[in-house]
PDB file of C-alpha atoms in Angstrom:
ATOM      1  CA  MET F  56      63.442 103.761  33.747  1.00  0.00           C
ATOM      2  CA  SER F  57      61.512 102.683  36.782  1.00  0.00           C
ATOM      3  CA  HIS F  58      60.437  99.276  37.701  1.00  0.00           C
ATOM      4  CA  LEU F  59      56.765 100.475  37.264  1.00  0.00           C
ATOM      5  CA  SER F  60      57.357 101.736  33.835  1.00  0.00           C
ATOM      6  CA  LYS F  61      58.932  98.448  32.874  1.00  0.00           C
ATOM      7  CA  ARG F  62      55.752  96.585  34.157  1.00  0.00           C
ATOM      8  CA  ALA F  63      53.424  99.117  32.405  1.00  0.00           C
ATOM      9  CA  ARG F  64      55.056  98.465  29.067  1.00  0.00           C
ATOM     10  CA  ARG F  65      54.835  94.636  29.572  1.00  0.00           C
ATOM     11  CA  VAL F  66      51.159  94.657  30.366  1.00  0.00           C
ATOM     12  CA  ASN F  67      49.877  97.398  28.295  1.00  0.00           C
ATOM     13  CA  ASN F  68      48.550  95.263  25.446  1.00  0.00           C
ATOM     14  CA  ARG F  69      47.735  92.249  27.567  1.00  0.00           C
ATOM     15  CA  ARG F  70      44.958  91.252  29.729  1.00  0.00           C
ATOM     16  CA  LEU F  71      45.260  92.024  33.370  1.00  0.00           C
ATOM     17  CA  PRO F  72      43.900  89.928  36.359  1.00  0.00           C
ATOM     18  CA  VAL F  73      41.878  92.607  38.358  1.00  0.00           C
ATOM     19  CA  TRP F  74      43.936  91.965  41.444  1.00  0.00           C
ATOM     20  CA  ARG F  75      47.187  93.030  39.527  1.00  0.00           C
ATOM     21  CA  LEU F  76      45.544  96.434  38.465  1.00  0.00           C
ATOM     22  CA  THR F  77      44.734  97.188  42.183  1.00  0.00           C
ATOM     23  CA  GLN F  78      48.486  96.934  43.099  1.00  0.00           C
ATOM     24  CA  CYS F  79      48.902 100.369  41.432  1.00  0.00           C
ATOM     25  CA  ALA F  80      46.854 103.314  40.533  1.00  0.00           C
ATOM     26  CA  ALA F  81      45.654 103.158  36.861  1.00  0.00           C
ATOM     27  CA  THR F  82      47.245 106.415  36.090  1.00  0.00           C
ATOM     28  CA  SER F  83      50.625 105.040  37.247  1.00  0.00           C
ATOM     29  CA  LEU F  84      50.190 101.900  35.439  1.00  0.00           C
ATOM     30  CA  VAL F  85      50.140 103.559  32.028  1.00  0.00           C
ATOM     31  CA  LEU F  86      52.164 106.681  32.810  1.00  0.00           C
ATOM     32  CA  GLY F  87      54.971 107.247  30.555  1.00  0.00           C
ATOM     33  CA  CYS F  88      53.662 104.556  27.925  1.00  0.00           C
ATOM     34  CA  SER F  89      54.389 106.585  24.864  1.00  0.00           C
ATOM     35  CA  HIS F  90      53.890 103.537  22.719  1.00  0.00           C
ATOM     36  CA  LEU F  91      50.065 103.604  23.409  1.00  0.00           C
ATOM     37  CA  GLN F  92      49.340 105.446  20.302  1.00  0.00           C
ATOM     38  CA  ARG F  93      51.625 103.121  18.326  1.00  0.00           C
ATOM     39  CA  SER F  94      49.563 100.266  19.600  1.00  0.00           C
ATOM     40  CA  LEU F  95      46.429 101.589  18.233  1.00  0.00           C
ATOM     41  CA  SER F  96      48.241 102.304  14.966  1.00  0.00           C
ATOM     42  CA  ARG F  97      49.509  98.663  14.637  1.00  0.00           C
ATOM     43  CA  PHE F  98      45.851  97.508  15.331  1.00  0.00           C
ATOM     44  CA  ASP F  99      44.769  99.896  12.341  1.00  0.00           C
ATOM     45  CA  GLU F 100      47.368  98.451  10.152  1.00  0.00           C
ATOM     46  CA  LYS F 101      46.687  94.845  11.132  1.00  0.00           C
ATOM     47  CA  GLU F 102      42.870  95.455  10.277  1.00  0.00           C
ATOM     48  CA  GLY F 103      43.820  97.191   7.019  1.00  0.00           C
ATOM     49  CA  ARG F 104      42.859 100.581   8.147  1.00  0.00           C
ATOM     50  CA  GLY F 105      45.231 103.267   6.766  1.00  0.00           C
ATOM     51  CA  PRO F 106      45.196 107.037   6.596  1.00  0.00           C
ATOM     52  CA  ALA F 107      42.059 107.025   4.430  1.00  0.00           C
ATOM     53  CA  ALA F 108      39.994 105.389   7.302  1.00  0.00           C
ATOM     54  CA  ALA F 109      41.506 107.703   9.911  1.00  0.00           C
ATOM     55  CA  SER F 110      40.665 110.714   7.928  1.00  0.00           C
ATOM     56  CA  LEU F 111      36.839 109.863   7.724  1.00  0.00           C
ATOM     57  CA  GLU F 112      34.588 112.920   8.479  1.00  0.00           C
ATOM     58  CA  ASP F 113      32.615 112.751  11.755  1.00  0.00           C
ATOM     59  CA  SER F 114      29.450 113.157   9.945  1.00  0.00           C
ATOM     60  CA  ASP F 115      29.853 109.705   8.343  1.00  0.00           C
ATOM     61  CA  LEU F 116      29.503 107.416  11.303  1.00  0.00           C
ATOM     62  CA  ALA F 117      30.045 104.116   9.525  1.00  0.00           C
ATOM     63  CA  THR F 118      33.277 102.735   8.458  1.00  0.00           C
ATOM     64  CA  SER F 119      34.284 103.237   4.918  1.00  0.00           C
ATOM     65  CA  GLY F 120      34.030 100.745   1.984  1.00  0.00           C
ATOM     66  CA  ALA F 121      31.538  98.244   0.936  1.00  0.00           C
ATOM     67  CA  SER F 122      30.868  96.993   4.326  1.00  0.00           C
ATOM     68  CA  ALA F 123      29.506 100.342   5.614  1.00  0.00           C
ATOM     69  CA  ASP F 124      25.690  99.535   4.932  1.00  0.00           C
ATOM     70  CA  ARG F 125      26.088  96.378   7.000  1.00  0.00           C
ATOM     71  CA  CYS F 126      26.777  98.173  10.209  1.00  0.00           C
ATOM     72  CA  ARG F 127      24.348 101.048   9.763  1.00  0.00           C
ATOM     73  CA  PRO F 128      20.694 100.872  10.945  1.00  0.00           C
ATOM     74  CA  LEU F 129      17.975 100.385   8.217  1.00  0.00           C
ATOM     75  CA  LEU F 130      14.756 102.017   8.907  1.00  0.00           C
ATOM     76  CA  ARG F 131      11.381 100.455   8.142  1.00  0.00           C
ATOM     77  CA  ASP F 132      11.103 102.693   4.906  1.00  0.00           C
ATOM     78  CA  GLY F 133      14.232 101.305   3.557  1.00  0.00           C
ATOM     79  CA  THR F 134      16.503 104.272   4.259  1.00  0.00           C
ATOM     80  CA  TYR F 135      19.707 104.365   6.396  1.00  0.00           C
ATOM     81  CA  VAL F 136      20.231 106.783   9.192  1.00  0.00           C
ATOM     82  CA  ASN F 137      23.503 108.432  10.244  1.00  0.00           C
ATOM     83  CA  ALA F 138      24.333 105.816  12.923  1.00  0.00           C
ATOM     84  CA  VAL F 139      26.464 102.712  13.384  1.00  0.00           C
ATOM     85  CA  TYR F 140      26.113  99.450  15.197  1.00  0.00           C
ATOM     86  CA  VAL F 141      28.760  98.491  17.776  1.00  0.00           C
ATOM     87  CA  ASN F 142      29.391  94.964  19.081  1.00  0.00           C
ATOM     88  CA  GLY F 143      29.891  93.950  22.557  1.00  0.00           C
ATOM     89  CA  PHE F 144      32.003  91.201  24.036  1.00  0.00           C
ATOM     90  CA  HIS F 145      29.254  88.603  24.097  1.00  0.00           C
ATOM     91  CA  LYS F 146      26.483  90.341  21.986  1.00  0.00           C
ATOM     92  CA  LYS F 147      26.449  91.469  18.550  1.00  0.00           C
ATOM     93  CA  ASP F 148      25.153  94.898  17.988  1.00  0.00           C
ATOM     94  CA  ARG F 149      25.011  95.786  21.724  1.00  0.00           C
ATOM     95  CA  PHE F 150      24.934  99.585  21.012  1.00  0.00           C
ATOM     96  CA  VAL F 151      23.812 101.832  18.207  1.00  0.00           C
ATOM     97  CA  VAL F 152      25.731 105.071  18.133  1.00  0.00           C
ATOM     98  CA  THR F 153      24.629 108.420  16.464  1.00  0.00           C
ATOM     99  CA  GLN F 154      25.090 112.014  16.480  1.00  0.00           C
ATOM    100  CA  THR F 155      22.895 114.474  18.740  1.00  0.00           C
ATOM    101  CA  PRO F 156      20.062 115.194  16.244  1.00  0.00           C
ATOM    102  CA  SER F 157      19.571 118.693  14.774  1.00  0.00           C
ATOM    103  CA  SER F 158      16.128 120.078  14.525  1.00  0.00           C
ATOM    104  CA  ASN F 159      15.727 118.557  11.044  1.00  0.00           C
ATOM    105  CA  ASP F 160      16.586 115.253  12.280  1.00  0.00           C
ATOM    106  CA  LEU F 161      14.153 114.782  15.098  1.00  0.00           C
ATOM    107  CA  GLU F 162      11.601 112.717  13.249  1.00  0.00           C
ATOM    108  CA  ASP F 163      14.379 110.253  12.087  1.00  0.00           C
ATOM    109  CA  PHE F 164      16.008 109.996  15.457  1.00  0.00           C
ATOM    110  CA  TRP F 165      12.743 108.853  17.081  1.00  0.00           C
ATOM    111  CA  LYS F 166      12.200 106.415  14.285  1.00  0.00           C
ATOM    112  CA  LEU F 167      15.597 105.073  15.023  1.00  0.00           C
ATOM    113  CA  VAL F 168      14.616 104.669  18.805  1.00  0.00           C
ATOM    114  CA  VAL F 169      11.411 102.796  18.083  1.00  0.00           C
ATOM    115  CA  GLU F 170      12.703 100.657  15.238  1.00  0.00           C
ATOM    116  CA  SER F 171      15.960  99.597  16.947  1.00  0.00           C
ATOM    117  CA  GLY F 172      13.853  98.293  19.759  1.00  0.00           C
ATOM    118  CA  THR F 173      15.947 100.183  22.387  1.00  0.00           C
ATOM    119  CA  ARG F 174      14.840 100.821  25.766  1.00  0.00           C
ATOM    120  CA  THR F 175      17.767 102.824  26.797  1.00  0.00           C
ATOM    121  CA  ILE F 176      19.119 106.183  25.525  1.00  0.00           C
ATOM    122  CA  VAL F 177      22.523 107.552  26.734  1.00  0.00           C
ATOM    123  CA  THR F 178      23.289 111.232  25.965  1.00  0.00           C
ATOM    124  CA  LEU F 179      26.644 112.615  26.546  1.00  0.00           C
ATOM    125  CA  ASP F 180      26.124 116.336  25.531  1.00  0.00           C
ATOM    126  CA  VAL F 181      25.910 119.810  26.955  1.00  0.00           C
ATOM    127  CA  PHE F 182      22.951 121.579  25.222  1.00  0.00           C
ATOM    128  CA  SER F 183      23.148 125.412  24.765  1.00  0.00           C
ATOM    129  CA  ASP F 184      21.929 127.896  22.282  1.00  0.00           C
ATOM    130  CA  ASP F 185      23.685 126.234  19.319  1.00  0.00           C
ATOM    131  CA  ALA F 186      20.869 125.941  16.682  1.00  0.00           C
ATOM    132  CA  ASP F 187      22.455 122.806  15.297  1.00  0.00           C
ATOM    133  CA  VAL F 188      22.030 120.827  18.545  1.00  0.00           C
ATOM    134  CA  VAL F 189      18.584 120.734  20.097  1.00  0.00           C
ATOM    135  CA  GLN F 190      17.125 119.054  23.205  1.00  0.00           C
ATOM    136  CA  PHE F 191      15.205 116.219  21.588  1.00  0.00           C
ATOM    137  CA  TRP F 192      13.103 114.995  24.441  1.00  0.00           C
ATOM    138  CA  PRO F 193      10.384 116.651  26.381  1.00  0.00           C
ATOM    139  CA  THR F 194      10.731 117.215  30.265  1.00  0.00           C
ATOM    140  CA  SER F 195       7.116 117.408  30.811  1.00  0.00           C
ATOM    141  CA  GLY F 196       3.938 116.685  28.800  1.00  0.00           C
ATOM    142  CA  SER F 197       4.250 115.075  25.373  1.00  0.00           C
ATOM    143  CA  VAL F 198       5.517 115.867  21.781  1.00  0.00           C
ATOM    144  CA  ARG F 199       4.845 114.217  18.493  1.00  0.00           C
ATOM    145  CA  TYR F 200       7.597 113.523  15.919  1.00  0.00           C
ATOM    146  CA  GLY F 201       6.023 111.884  12.827  1.00  0.00           C
ATOM    147  CA  ASP F 202       3.917 108.953  13.771  1.00  0.00           C
ATOM    148  CA  HIS F 203       5.314 108.760  17.339  1.00  0.00           C
ATOM    149  CA  ARG F 204       4.241 110.508  20.435  1.00  0.00           C
ATOM    150  CA  ILE F 205       6.840 110.795  23.206  1.00  0.00           C
ATOM    151  CA  GLU F 206       5.295 111.605  26.708  1.00  0.00           C
ATOM    152  CA  CYS F 207       7.689 112.260  29.579  1.00  0.00           C
ATOM    153  CA  THR F 208       6.428 110.284  32.608  1.00  0.00           C
ATOM    154  CA  GLU F 209       9.563 110.650  34.959  1.00  0.00           C
ATOM    155  CA  ASN F 210      12.007 113.434  35.293  1.00  0.00           C
ATOM    156  CA  ARG F 211      14.661 113.410  38.106  1.00  0.00           C
ATOM    157  CA  ASN F 212      18.312 114.035  38.901  1.00  0.00           C
ATOM    158  CA  VAL F 213      20.497 111.666  40.673  1.00  0.00           C
ATOM    159  CA  ASN F 214      23.496 113.541  41.826  1.00  0.00           C
ATOM    160  CA  ASP F 215      24.632 115.084  38.488  1.00  0.00           C
ATOM    161  CA  LEU F 216      22.904 112.442  36.333  1.00  0.00           C
ATOM    162  CA  SER F 217      19.632 113.475  34.700  1.00  0.00           C
ATOM    163  CA  VAL F 218      17.110 110.628  34.193  1.00  0.00           C
ATOM    164  CA  GLN F 219      13.912 110.636  32.213  1.00  0.00           C
ATOM    165  CA  ALA F 220      11.347 107.995  31.372  1.00  0.00           C
ATOM    166  CA  PHE F 221       9.396 108.151  28.121  1.00  0.00           C
ATOM    167  CA  LYS F 222       6.255 106.525  27.116  1.00  0.00           C
ATOM    168  CA  ILE F 223       6.271 106.088  23.245  1.00  0.00           C
ATOM    169  CA  THR F 224       3.117 105.361  21.334  1.00  0.00           C
ATOM    170  CA  SER F 225       2.407 105.243  17.561  1.00  0.00           C
ATOM    171  CA  LYS F 226      -0.036 107.380  15.943  1.00  0.00           C
ATOM    172  CA  HIS F 227      -1.249 104.513  13.586  1.00  0.00           C
ATOM    173  CA  LYS F 228      -1.396 100.782  13.856  1.00  0.00           C
ATOM    174  CA  VAL F 229       1.796  99.434  12.771  1.00  0.00           C
ATOM    175  CA  THR F 230       1.717  97.177   9.676  1.00  0.00           C
ATOM    176  CA  LEU F 231       4.629  94.939   9.364  1.00  0.00           C
ATOM    177  CA  LYS F 232       6.057  94.392   5.876  1.00  0.00           C
ATOM    178  CA  LEU F 233       8.789  92.123   4.622  1.00  0.00           C
ATOM    179  CA  LEU F 234      11.718  93.975   3.152  1.00  0.00           C
ATOM    180  CA  VAL F 235      13.703  92.297   0.377  1.00  0.00           C
ATOM    181  CA  ASN F 236      17.432  93.018  -0.462  1.00  0.00           C
ATOM    182  CA  VAL F 237      18.329  93.908   3.051  1.00  0.00           C
ATOM    183  CA  PRO F 238      22.148  93.628   3.489  1.00  0.00           C
ATOM    184  CA  ARG F 239      21.751  92.183   7.033  1.00  0.00           C
ATOM    185  CA  MET F 240      18.576  90.219   7.726  1.00  0.00           C
ATOM    186  CA  ASP F 241      19.416  90.334  11.469  1.00  0.00           C
ATOM    187  CA  GLN F 242      19.115  94.065  11.284  1.00  0.00           C
ATOM    188  CA  HIS F 243      15.875  93.820   9.590  1.00  0.00           C
ATOM    189  CA  ARG F 244      14.605  91.178  12.237  1.00  0.00           C
ATOM    190  CA  GLN F 245      15.635  93.534  15.091  1.00  0.00           C
ATOM    191  CA  SER F 246      13.890  96.431  13.375  1.00  0.00           C
ATOM    192  CA  MET F 247      10.731  94.537  12.887  1.00  0.00           C
ATOM    193  CA  ALA F 248      10.766  93.198  16.530  1.00  0.00           C
ATOM    194  CA  GLY F 249      10.930  96.789  17.784  1.00  0.00           C
ATOM    195  CA  ILE F 250       7.964  97.828  15.521  1.00  0.00           C
ATOM    196  CA  LYS F 251       6.013  94.663  16.434  1.00  0.00           C
ATOM    197  CA  ALA F 252       6.337  95.403  20.207  1.00  0.00           C
ATOM    198  CA  LEU F 253       4.913  98.927  19.673  1.00  0.00           C
ATOM    199  CA  GLY F 254       2.038  97.778  17.494  1.00  0.00           C
ATOM    200  CA  SER F 255       1.172  94.755  19.892  1.00  0.00           C
ATOM    201  CA  PHE F 256       1.315  96.527  23.243  1.00  0.00           C
ATOM    202  CA  GLY F 257       0.439 100.101  22.128  1.00  0.00           C
ATOM    203  CA  ALA F 258       3.350 101.712  24.075  1.00  0.00           C
ATOM    204  CA  VAL F 259       6.843 101.029  25.272  1.00  0.00           C
ATOM    205  CA  THR F 260       8.881 102.691  27.954  1.00  0.00           C
ATOM    206  CA  VAL F 261      12.310 103.968  27.187  1.00  0.00           C
ATOM    207  CA  LYS F 262      14.705 105.543  29.693  1.00  0.00           C
ATOM    208  CA  HIS F 263      16.974 108.370  28.993  1.00  0.00           C
ATOM    209  CA  PHE F 264      20.425 108.912  30.885  1.00  0.00           C
ATOM    210  CA  HIS F 265      21.921 112.306  30.336  1.00  0.00           C
ATOM    211  CA  ARG F 266      25.254 113.201  31.565  1.00  0.00           C
ATOM    212  CA  THR F 267      27.092 116.422  30.832  1.00  0.00           C
ATOM    213  CA  THR F 268      30.297 116.194  32.860  1.00  0.00           C
ATOM    214  CA  TRP F 269      33.222 113.867  32.530  1.00  0.00           C
ATOM    215  CA  GLU F 270      35.368 115.205  35.394  1.00  0.00           C
ATOM    216  CA  SER F 271      36.170 111.813  36.892  1.00  0.00           C
ATOM    217  CA  ALA F 272      36.175 107.997  36.261  1.00  0.00           C
ATOM    218  CA  GLU F 273      33.837 107.530  39.094  1.00  0.00           C
ATOM    219  CA  GLN F 274      31.089 109.422  37.145  1.00  0.00           C
ATOM    220  CA  ILE F 275      31.408 106.954  34.246  1.00  0.00           C
ATOM    221  CA  VAL F 276      31.243 104.039  36.511  1.00  0.00           C
ATOM    222  CA  ASP F 277      27.959 105.563  38.031  1.00  0.00           C
ATOM    223  CA  LEU F 278      26.549 106.047  34.651  1.00  0.00           C
ATOM    224  CA  VAL F 279      27.325 102.552  33.491  1.00  0.00           C
ATOM    225  CA  ASP F 280      25.824 101.184  36.638  1.00  0.00           C
ATOM    226  CA  HIS F 281      22.573 103.117  36.167  1.00  0.00           C
ATOM    227  CA  VAL F 282      22.319 101.993  32.528  1.00  0.00           C
ATOM    228  CA  GLU F 283      23.043  98.284  33.500  1.00  0.00           C
ATOM    229  CA  ARG F 284      20.432  98.257  36.272  1.00  0.00           C
ATOM    230  CA  TRP F 285      17.647  99.492  33.804  1.00  0.00           C
ATOM    231  CA  GLN F 286      18.990  97.170  31.020  1.00  0.00           C
ATOM    232  CA  GLN F 287      18.280  94.142  33.450  1.00  0.00           C
ATOM    233  CA  GLN F 288      14.790  95.509  34.198  1.00  0.00           C
ATOM    234  CA  SER F 289      13.880  96.233  30.445  1.00  0.00           C
ATOM    235  CA  GLY F 290      15.192  93.053  28.702  1.00  0.00           C
ATOM    236  CA  ASN F 291      18.649  94.001  27.856  1.00  0.00           C
ATOM    237  CA  LYS F 292      17.891  95.464  24.444  1.00  0.00           C
ATOM    238  CA  ILE F 293      20.257  97.363  22.245  1.00  0.00           C
ATOM    239  CA  ILE F 294      21.591 100.563  23.926  1.00  0.00           C
ATOM    240  CA  LEU F 295      21.311 103.787  21.968  1.00  0.00           C
ATOM    241  CA  VAL F 296      24.302 106.128  22.734  1.00  0.00           C
ATOM    242  CA  GLN F 297      24.808 109.527  21.248  1.00  0.00           C
ATOM    243  CA  CYS F 298      26.922 112.694  21.546  1.00  0.00           C
ATOM    244  CA  ARG F 299      27.554 115.862  19.474  1.00  0.00           C
ATOM    245  CA  ASN F 300      29.841 114.140  16.867  1.00  0.00           C
ATOM    246  CA  GLY F 301      28.864 110.562  17.461  1.00  0.00           C
ATOM    247  CA  CYS F 302      32.486 109.596  18.257  1.00  0.00           C
ATOM    248  CA  THR F 303      34.470 111.184  21.011  1.00  0.00           C
ATOM    249  CA  ALA F 304      32.297 110.749  24.252  1.00  0.00           C
ATOM    250  CA  SER F 305      30.217 107.909  22.727  1.00  0.00           C
ATOM    251  CA  GLY F 306      33.215 105.856  21.901  1.00  0.00           C
ATOM    252  CA  LEU F 307      34.635 106.275  25.398  1.00  0.00           C
ATOM    253  CA  PHE F 308      31.333 105.258  26.939  1.00  0.00           C
ATOM    254  CA  CYS F 309      31.090 102.143  24.815  1.00  0.00           C
ATOM    255  CA  THR F 310      34.598 101.125  25.512  1.00  0.00           C
ATOM    256  CA  CYS F 311      34.430 101.645  29.291  1.00  0.00           C
ATOM    257  CA  SER F 312      31.134  99.776  29.464  1.00  0.00           C
ATOM    258  CA  LEU F 313      32.786  96.779  27.690  1.00  0.00           C
ATOM    259  CA  VAL F 314      35.957  97.174  30.134  1.00  0.00           C
ATOM    260  CA  LEU F 315      33.627  96.880  33.086  1.00  0.00           C
ATOM    261  CA  GLU F 316      31.576  93.983  31.575  1.00  0.00           C
ATOM    262  CA  LYS F 317      34.845  92.007  31.125  1.00  0.00           C
ATOM    263  CA  ILE F 318      35.743  92.737  34.812  1.00  0.00           C
ATOM    264  CA  LYS F 319      32.367  91.562  36.029  1.00  0.00           C
ATOM    265  CA  CYS F 320      32.127  88.495  33.844  1.00  0.00           C
ATOM    266  CA  GLU F 321      35.750  87.329  33.582  1.00  0.00           C
ATOM    267  CA  GLN F 322      37.583  89.196  36.393  1.00  0.00           C
ATOM    268  CA  GLU F 323      40.041  90.677  33.783  1.00  0.00           C
ATOM    269  CA  VAL F 324      40.956  94.086  32.667  1.00  0.00           C
ATOM    270  CA  ASP F 325      41.318  94.001  28.929  1.00  0.00           C
ATOM    271  CA  VAL F 326      41.281  97.661  27.488  1.00  0.00           C
ATOM    272  CA  PHE F 327      43.033  96.858  24.321  1.00  0.00           C
ATOM    273  CA  TYR F 328      40.480  94.224  23.302  1.00  0.00           C
ATOM    274  CA  ALA F 329      37.678  96.511  24.202  1.00  0.00           C
ATOM    275  CA  THR F 330      39.096  99.172  21.935  1.00  0.00           C
ATOM    276  CA  ARG F 331      39.621  96.746  19.294  1.00  0.00           C
ATOM    277  CA  ILE F 332      35.953  95.616  19.391  1.00  0.00           C
ATOM    278  CA  VAL F 333      34.507  99.017  19.337  1.00  0.00           C
ATOM    279  CA  ARG F 334      36.776 100.206  16.566  1.00  0.00           C
ATOM    280  CA  GLU F 335      35.645  97.520  14.080  1.00  0.00           C
ATOM    281  CA  ASN F 336      32.796  99.543  12.919  1.00  0.00           C
ATOM    282  CA  ARG F 337      33.950 102.967  14.015  1.00  0.00           C
ATOM    283  CA  PRO F 338      37.646 103.268  13.577  1.00  0.00           C
ATOM    284  CA  GLN F 339      37.616 106.798  15.116  1.00  0.00           C
ATOM    285  CA  PHE F 340      36.699 105.553  18.516  1.00  0.00           C
ATOM    286  CA  ILE F 341      39.474 105.954  21.107  1.00  0.00           C
ATOM    287  CA  GLN F 342      41.950 107.955  18.977  1.00  0.00           C
ATOM    288  CA  ASP F 343      44.592 109.019  21.596  1.00  0.00           C
ATOM    289  CA  SER F 344      46.433 107.777  24.625  1.00  0.00           C
ATOM    290  CA  ASP F 345      44.593 109.990  27.011  1.00  0.00           C
ATOM    291  CA  GLN F 346      41.224 108.149  26.302  1.00  0.00           C
ATOM    292  CA  TYR F 347      43.027 104.850  26.458  1.00  0.00           C
ATOM    293  CA  LYS F 348      44.398 105.621  29.870  1.00  0.00           C
ATOM    294  CA  PHE F 349      41.073 106.866  31.115  1.00  0.00           C
ATOM    295  CA  CYS F 350      39.581 103.519  30.382  1.00  0.00           C
ATOM    296  CA  TYR F 351      42.176 102.069  32.915  1.00  0.00           C
ATOM    297  CA  GLU F 352      41.203 104.657  35.450  1.00  0.00           C
ATOM    298  CA  VAL F 353      37.560 103.655  35.091  1.00  0.00           C
ATOM    299  CA  ALA F 354      38.562 100.096  35.640  1.00  0.00           C
ATOM    300  CA  ALA F 355      40.412 101.024  38.817  1.00  0.00           C
ATOM    301  CA  ALA F 356      37.625 103.332  39.975  1.00  0.00           C
ATOM    302  CA  TYR F 357      35.108 100.443  39.627  1.00  0.00           C
ATOM    303  CA  LEU F 358      37.383  98.025  41.659  1.00  0.00           C
ATOM    304  CA  GLU F 359      38.094 100.578  44.359  1.00  0.00           C
ATOM    305  CA  SER F 360      34.336 101.283  44.777  1.00  0.00           C
ATOM    306  CA  PHE F 361      33.337  97.592  45.272  1.00  0.00           C
ATOM    307  CA  ALA F 362      36.566  96.292  46.755  1.00  0.00           C
ATOM    308  CA  LEU F 363      36.488  93.576  44.246  1.00  0.00           C
ATOM    309  CA  TYR F 364      40.193  92.959  44.459  1.00  0.00           C
ATOM    310  CA  ALA F 365      39.662  91.108  47.737  1.00  0.00           C
ATOM    311  CA  ASN F 366      37.518  88.385  45.891  1.00  0.00           C
ATOM    312  CA  PHE F 367      39.747  88.121  42.839  1.00  0.00           C
ATOM    313  CA  ARG F 368      43.313  87.897  44.451  1.00  0.00           C
ATOM    314  CA  GLN F 369      44.993  84.777  43.662  1.00  0.00           C
TER     315      GLN F 369
END
């Protein structure tokens, strides 16, 4: 066994100072660590998640059990949508993750956009002739879904990232109502805040970031950078993330976003803790060692791009 492999085994489940990660390539750091999957399994066992949780169908985005409704968005009409809240390091419900909507779900999808109060949509899908997955946004002009009109005010490409800006207005004046028996009043308040903003100002601007390729860690770093810059401009609201099954690509994006946040705020690389956080409400996130290792590659790509190791070396 090489010296590097021994080091990788020691640091795999611990926080890394960023200067240490830059001493070796991310792929080399975790190469040969066959116990990565066992680490995730131990986390499942510790959290009381056995085979039943692991076998959850992708169509049910929330965790199983009585706690499911507490991490699912509640719409103003009192119904739940097939989505799940995901926490961040320092912010509860940093993301809301859902599936790419079908043609029958478009109205509920845009209800979720408005009522969650989001200003940012991240799409991680390739759209084709599949009738079950449709492009849910206009590239010009406007469309109406239920009470909401979505007008495309910007449509541009930045390298291989597609960016649109939408002006969303409500057909009718919004009337706020107090709901009772809401499992999580913080969800109710967040939903009401989104509706109140729309009713008070008449329109909100939401930006949509659409990436279809995942060929390199640098592309994810670029996507997270674009999203975070817009978040700072738009009030750092909850981020809506969606992909075809609401799991594979969405979970990877959320985890990578938290890994980069940890580097920026605390100068540490902690993939294991980021994975633990995102899997609290969605146990199917980050299910294999390839995705786990990719998170390290994203961390290394970020550090190499900005040469942060020079500032963080001890």
